[in-house]
Amino acid sequence: MKTITIDCASAENSRALHRLFADTLEAPTWYGHNLDALHDLLTGICEETNLTLLNLGDFAKGFRRVLQDSQEENPRLTILIL
């Protein structure tokens, strides 16, 4: 099982948060830095993965929705937002 923790405190806006996700999750070159691409990235995870997010800002409402939807679609993905 893979365990990933992302501290989002340094991400001041959506663009920075997408860069943080892309870097941490080692997104492929096709990652488009948008919510649809994030959903595709997360639902494409094949290995059992626990993803913990710390300090996800108030601006990230769309991210929270995509994270929840992705977790519901991918049984190998568990997401905890603290």
Coordinates of N, CA and C in Angstrom, one line a residue:
M1 N 0.8 -1.2 0.0 CA 0.0 0.0 0.0 C 0.9 1.2 0.0
K2 N 0.5 2.2 -0.8 CA 1.2 3.5 -0.9 C 0.5 4.5 0.0
T3 N 1.3 5.3 0.7 CA 0.8 6.3 1.6 C 1.4 7.6 1.2
I4 N 0.6 8.6 0.9 CA 1.1 9.9 0.4 C 0.4 11.0 1.3
T5 N 1.2 11.9 1.7 CA 0.7 13.1 2.5 C 1.1 14.3 1.7
I6 N 0.1 15.2 1.5 CA 0.4 16.4 0.8 C 0.0 17.6 1.7
D7 N 1.0 18.4 2.1 CA 0.7 19.6 2.9 C 0.4 20.7 1.9
C8 N -0.8 21.2 1.8 CA -1.2 22.2 0.8 C -1.1 23.6 1.3
A9 N -0.4 23.8 2.5 CA -0.3 25.1 3.1 C 0.4 26.1 2.1
S10 N 1.3 25.7 1.3 CA 2.0 26.6 0.4 C 1.3 26.9 -0.8
A11 N 0.2 26.3 -1.1 CA -0.6 26.5 -2.3 C -1.6 27.6 -2.0
E12 N -1.4 28.8 -2.5 CA -2.2 30.0 -2.3 C -3.4 30.1 -3.2
N13 N -3.4 29.3 -4.3 CA -4.5 29.4 -5.3 C -4.6 28.0 -6.0
S14 N -5.6 27.9 -6.9 CA -5.8 26.7 -7.6 C -4.7 26.3 -8.4
R15 N -4.1 27.2 -9.1 CA -2.9 26.9 -10.0 C -1.8 26.3 -9.2
A16 N -1.5 26.9 -8.0 CA -0.4 26.3 -7.2 C -0.8 24.9 -6.7
L17 N -2.0 24.7 -6.4 CA -2.5 23.5 -5.8 C -2.4 22.4 -6.9
H18 N -2.7 22.7 -8.1 CA -2.5 21.8 -9.2 C -1.1 21.4 -9.4
R19 N -0.2 22.4 -9.3 CA 1.3 22.1 -9.5 C 1.7 21.1 -8.3
L20 N 1.2 21.4 -7.1 CA 1.6 20.6 -6.0 C 1.1 19.1 -6.2
F21 N -0.1 18.9 -6.6 CA -0.7 17.6 -6.9 C 0.1 16.9 -8.0
A22 N 0.4 17.6 -9.1 CA 1.1 17.1 -10.2 C 2.5 16.6 -9.8
D23 N 3.2 17.4 -9.0 CA 4.6 17.1 -8.6 C 4.5 15.9 -7.6
T24 N 3.7 16.0 -6.6 CA 3.6 15.0 -5.6 C 3.2 13.6 -6.1
L25 N 2.2 13.6 -7.0 CA 1.6 12.4 -7.5 C 2.3 11.9 -8.8
E26 N 3.4 12.7 -9.2 CA 4.2 12.3 -10.4 C 3.2 12.1 -11.6
A27 N 2.5 13.2 -11.8 CA 1.5 13.2 -12.9 C 2.2 13.0 -14.3
P28 N 1.6 12.3 -15.2 CA 2.2 12.2 -16.5 C 2.1 13.5 -17.3
T29 N 2.8 13.6 -18.4 CA 2.8 14.8 -19.1 C 1.5 15.3 -19.6
W30 N 0.5 14.4 -19.7 CA -0.8 14.8 -20.2 C -1.6 15.6 -19.2
Y31 N -1.2 15.6 -17.9 CA -1.9 16.2 -16.8 C -2.2 17.7 -17.2
G32 N -3.4 18.1 -17.3 CA -3.8 19.4 -17.8 C -4.0 20.5 -16.8
H33 N -3.7 20.2 -15.5 CA -3.8 21.2 -14.4 C -5.2 21.8 -14.4
N34 N -6.2 20.9 -14.4 CA -7.6 21.3 -14.2 C -8.3 20.2 -13.5
L35 N -9.5 20.4 -13.0 CA -10.2 19.5 -12.2 C -10.5 18.2 -12.9
D36 N -10.8 18.3 -14.2 CA -11.1 17.0 -15.0 C -9.8 16.2 -15.0
A37 N -8.7 16.8 -15.2 CA -7.4 16.0 -15.3 C -7.1 15.5 -13.9
L38 N -7.4 16.2 -12.9 CA -7.1 15.7 -11.5 C -8.0 14.4 -11.3
H39 N -9.2 14.5 -11.7 CA -10.1 13.3 -11.5 C -9.6 12.1 -12.3
D40 N -9.2 12.4 -13.5 CA -8.6 11.3 -14.4 C -7.4 10.7 -13.7
L41 N -6.5 11.6 -13.1 CA -5.3 11.1 -12.5 C -5.6 10.2 -11.3
L42 N -6.6 10.7 -10.5 CA -6.9 10.0 -9.2 C -7.7 8.7 -9.5
T43 N -8.6 8.7 -10.5 CA -9.3 7.5 -10.8 C -8.4 6.4 -11.5
G44 N -7.3 6.9 -12.0 CA -6.4 6.0 -12.7 C -5.4 5.3 -11.9
I45 N -5.4 5.7 -10.6 CA -4.5 5.0 -9.6 C -4.8 3.5 -9.5
C46 N -3.8 2.7 -9.7 CA -4.1 1.2 -9.7 C -3.6 0.6 -8.5
E47 N -2.7 1.2 -7.7 CA -2.2 0.6 -6.5 C -3.0 1.1 -5.3
E48 N -3.2 0.3 -4.3 CA -3.9 0.7 -3.1 C -3.1 2.0 -2.6
T49 N -3.8 3.1 -2.4 CA -3.2 4.3 -2.0 C -4.0 5.0 -1.0
N50 N -3.4 5.5 0.1 CA -3.9 6.3 1.1 C -3.4 7.7 0.9
L51 N -4.2 8.7 0.6 CA -3.8 10.1 0.3 C -4.4 10.9 1.4
T52 N -3.5 11.6 2.1 CA -3.8 12.5 3.2 C -3.5 13.9 2.8
L53 N -4.4 14.8 2.9 CA -4.2 16.2 2.5 C -4.3 17.1 3.8
L54 N -3.3 17.9 4.0 CA -3.3 18.8 5.1 C -3.4 20.2 4.6
N55 N -4.1 21.0 5.4 CA -4.2 22.5 5.1 C -4.7 22.8 3.8
L56 N -5.8 22.1 3.3 CA -6.4 22.4 2.1 C -7.2 23.7 2.2
G57 N -6.9 24.7 1.5 CA -7.5 26.1 1.7 C -8.9 26.2 1.4
D58 N -9.5 27.2 1.8 CA -11.0 27.5 1.6 C -11.3 27.6 0.1
F59 N -10.3 28.1 -0.7 CA -10.5 28.3 -2.1 C -10.7 26.9 -2.9
A60 N -10.4 25.8 -2.2 CA -10.4 24.5 -2.9 C -11.7 23.7 -2.8
K61 N -12.8 24.4 -2.9 CA -14.1 23.7 -2.8 C -14.2 22.7 -4.0
G62 N -13.9 23.2 -5.2 CA -13.9 22.3 -6.4 C -13.0 21.1 -6.2
F63 N -11.8 21.3 -5.6 CA -10.9 20.2 -5.4 C -11.5 19.2 -4.5
R64 N -12.2 19.7 -3.4 CA -12.8 18.7 -2.4 C -13.9 17.9 -3.1
R65 N -14.7 18.5 -4.0 CA -15.7 17.7 -4.7 C -15.0 16.6 -5.6
V66 N -14.0 17.0 -6.3 CA -13.3 16.1 -7.2 C -12.7 15.0 -6.4
L67 N -12.1 15.3 -5.3 CA -11.4 14.3 -4.4 C -12.4 13.3 -4.0
Q68 N -13.6 13.8 -3.5 CA -14.6 12.9 -3.0 C -15.2 12.0 -4.2
D69 N -15.4 12.6 -5.3 CA -15.9 11.8 -6.5 C -14.9 10.8 -6.9
S70 N -13.6 11.1 -6.9 CA -12.6 10.2 -7.3 C -12.5 9.0 -6.4
Q71 N -12.6 9.3 -5.1 CA -12.5 8.3 -4.1 C -13.7 7.3 -4.2
E72 N -14.9 7.8 -4.5 CA -16.0 7.0 -4.7 C -15.9 6.1 -5.9
E73 N -15.3 6.6 -7.0 CA -15.1 5.8 -8.2 C -13.9 4.8 -8.2
N74 N -12.9 5.1 -7.4 CA -11.7 4.3 -7.4 C -11.6 3.6 -6.0
P75 N -12.0 2.3 -6.0 CA -11.9 1.5 -4.7 C -10.5 1.3 -4.2
R76 N -9.5 1.6 -4.9 CA -8.1 1.5 -4.4 C -7.6 2.8 -3.8
L77 N -8.4 3.8 -3.8 CA -8.0 5.1 -3.3 C -8.8 5.5 -2.1
T78 N -8.1 5.9 -1.0 CA -8.7 6.4 0.2 C -8.1 7.8 0.4
I79 N -9.0 8.8 0.6 CA -8.5 10.2 0.8 C -9.0 10.7 2.1
L80 N -8.1 11.3 2.9 CA -8.4 11.9 4.2 C -8.0 13.3 4.1
I81 N -8.9 14.2 4.4 CA -8.6 15.7 4.4 C -8.6 16.2 5.8
L82 N -7.5 16.7 6.3 CA -7.4 17.2 7.6 C -7.2 18.7 7.7

